[in-house]
Amino acid sequence: MSCRIHTDRNGQFRLLRLEGSDFSPVQQAEFRGTVQTSLESDGKTPFAIDTTQLDLVGSCCLASIIEAGMTCHKLGVPVVLVEDRAHVLEVFEVVSLPSILPIYPSLDQATDSLKA
């Protein structure tokens, strides 16, 4: 099973939840389109990208997350990442993702960060 991209509104965030086994180039294009469409329709609501249900966070997924983060930063739209698995957090650390996006172990903690 490849990755499915779910979009929801969760309180203060637009939630992009990634679910499945792998994130391929096809999902990379779909993710880019989803982010772009969402920014065009509601440009200032923060994004939360949840990778906790994605089995493999590989290069296509990382590239998409970085691209979304940079696009949102350019537009002044806050974006956070939700992940709590140690092995995935290690990958994020290796590619210096925390220097681009704040990472929280839960959506509740990400939401609390907006209030601070």
Short mmCIF file of C-alpha atoms in Angstrom, two decimals:
data_model
loop_
_atom_site.label_atom_id
_atom_site.label_comp_id
_atom_site.label_asym_id
_atom_site.label_seq_id
_atom_site.Cartn_x
_atom_site.Cartn_y
_atom_site.Cartn_z
CA MET A 1 0.00 0.00 0.00
CA SER A 2 1.42 3.38 -0.93
CA CYS A 3 0.82 6.59 0.95
CA ARG A 4 -2.55 8.25 1.30
CA ILE A 5 -2.73 11.95 2.05
CA HIS A 6 -5.61 12.95 4.29
CA THR A 7 -6.54 16.60 4.74
CA ASP A 8 -8.54 17.75 7.72
CA ARG A 9 -9.13 20.85 9.76
CA ASN A 10 -8.17 20.21 13.37
CA GLY A 11 -8.81 23.22 15.57
CA GLN A 12 -6.17 25.77 14.71
CA PHE A 13 -4.41 23.67 12.04
CA ARG A 14 -4.91 22.36 8.56
CA LEU A 15 -3.84 18.80 9.15
CA LEU A 16 -2.05 16.84 6.41
CA ARG A 17 -1.89 13.27 7.66
CA LEU A 18 0.30 10.81 5.76
CA GLU A 19 -0.69 7.18 6.08
CA GLY A 20 0.56 3.99 4.45
CA SER A 21 3.74 2.14 3.67
CA ASP A 22 5.76 4.47 1.46
CA PHE A 23 5.74 7.92 -0.11
CA SER A 24 6.51 7.72 -3.83
CA PRO A 25 7.10 10.41 -6.49
CA VAL A 26 3.38 10.19 -7.32
CA GLN A 27 2.49 11.16 -3.75
CA GLN A 28 5.15 13.87 -3.90
CA ALA A 29 3.24 15.59 -6.72
CA GLU A 30 -0.09 15.00 -4.98
CA PHE A 31 1.26 16.45 -1.72
CA ARG A 32 2.62 19.53 -3.51
CA GLY A 33 -0.78 20.08 -5.15
CA THR A 34 -2.63 19.62 -1.88
CA VAL A 35 -0.45 22.18 -0.11
CA GLN A 36 -0.73 24.66 -2.99
CA THR A 37 -4.52 24.33 -3.23
CA SER A 38 -4.89 24.75 0.51
CA LEU A 39 -2.69 27.85 0.54
CA GLU A 40 -4.72 29.38 -2.29
CA SER A 41 -8.02 28.78 -0.49
CA ASP A 42 -6.96 29.73 3.06
CA GLY A 43 -3.52 31.29 3.05
CA LYS A 44 -2.89 32.04 6.72
CA THR A 45 -4.11 29.00 8.68
CA PRO A 46 -1.13 27.02 10.03
CA PHE A 47 -0.27 23.56 8.70
CA ALA A 48 0.48 20.45 10.72
CA ILE A 49 2.05 17.57 8.82
CA ASP A 50 1.54 14.27 10.64
CA THR A 51 3.87 11.42 9.62
CA THR A 52 3.08 9.09 12.54
CA GLN A 53 1.02 6.73 10.36
CA LEU A 54 3.56 6.49 7.52
CA ASP A 55 5.66 3.32 7.75
CA LEU A 56 8.64 4.59 5.74
CA VAL A 57 9.73 8.22 5.75
CA GLY A 58 12.11 8.25 2.80
CA SER A 59 13.67 10.79 0.48
CA CYS A 60 10.47 11.66 -1.45
CA CYS A 61 8.62 12.32 1.78
CA LEU A 62 11.46 14.35 3.26
CA ALA A 63 11.74 16.44 0.09
CA SER A 64 8.00 17.13 0.15
CA ILE A 65 8.01 18.12 3.81
CA ILE A 66 10.97 20.46 3.27
CA GLU A 67 9.37 21.98 0.17
CA ALA A 68 6.06 22.53 2.00
CA GLY A 69 7.89 24.06 4.95
CA MET A 70 9.87 26.45 2.77
CA THR A 71 6.79 27.46 0.75
CA CYS A 72 4.82 28.15 3.92
CA HIS A 73 7.71 30.08 5.49
CA LYS A 74 7.95 32.32 2.42
CA LEU A 75 4.26 33.13 2.78
CA GLY A 76 4.42 33.61 6.54
CA VAL A 77 2.26 30.55 7.25
CA PRO A 78 3.30 28.55 10.34
CA VAL A 79 3.95 24.87 9.72
CA VAL A 80 4.85 22.11 12.19
CA LEU A 81 5.58 18.43 11.98
CA VAL A 82 3.99 15.79 14.21
CA GLU A 83 6.09 12.68 14.85
CA ASP A 84 6.92 10.67 17.96
CA ARG A 85 8.79 7.56 16.77
CA ALA A 86 12.47 7.60 17.77
CA HIS A 87 13.75 5.98 14.55
CA VAL A 88 11.97 8.59 12.39
CA LEU A 89 13.10 11.44 14.62
CA GLU A 90 16.68 10.22 14.12
CA VAL A 91 16.24 10.51 10.34
CA PHE A 92 14.79 14.00 10.77
CA GLU A 93 17.81 14.94 12.89
CA VAL A 94 20.30 13.59 10.30
CA VAL A 95 18.78 15.80 7.58
CA SER A 96 18.55 18.79 9.99
CA LEU A 97 14.77 18.98 9.64
CA PRO A 98 14.36 20.50 13.13
CA SER A 99 16.23 23.57 11.87
CA ILE A 100 13.48 24.07 9.28
CA LEU A 101 10.32 22.94 11.09
CA PRO A 102 9.36 22.53 14.73
CA ILE A 103 8.60 18.89 15.52
CA TYR A 104 6.10 17.85 18.20
CA PRO A 105 5.15 14.41 19.48
CA SER A 106 1.41 15.19 19.29
CA LEU A 107 -0.99 17.58 17.63
CA ASP A 108 -2.06 18.79 21.07
CA GLN A 109 1.49 19.90 21.84
CA ALA A 110 1.78 21.55 18.42
CA THR A 111 -1.46 23.43 19.10
CA ASP A 112 -0.17 24.52 22.51
CA SER A 113 2.93 25.94 20.82
CA LEU A 114 0.74 28.34 18.82
CA LYS A 115 -0.76 29.69 22.03
CA ALA A 116 2.65 30.39 23.58
#
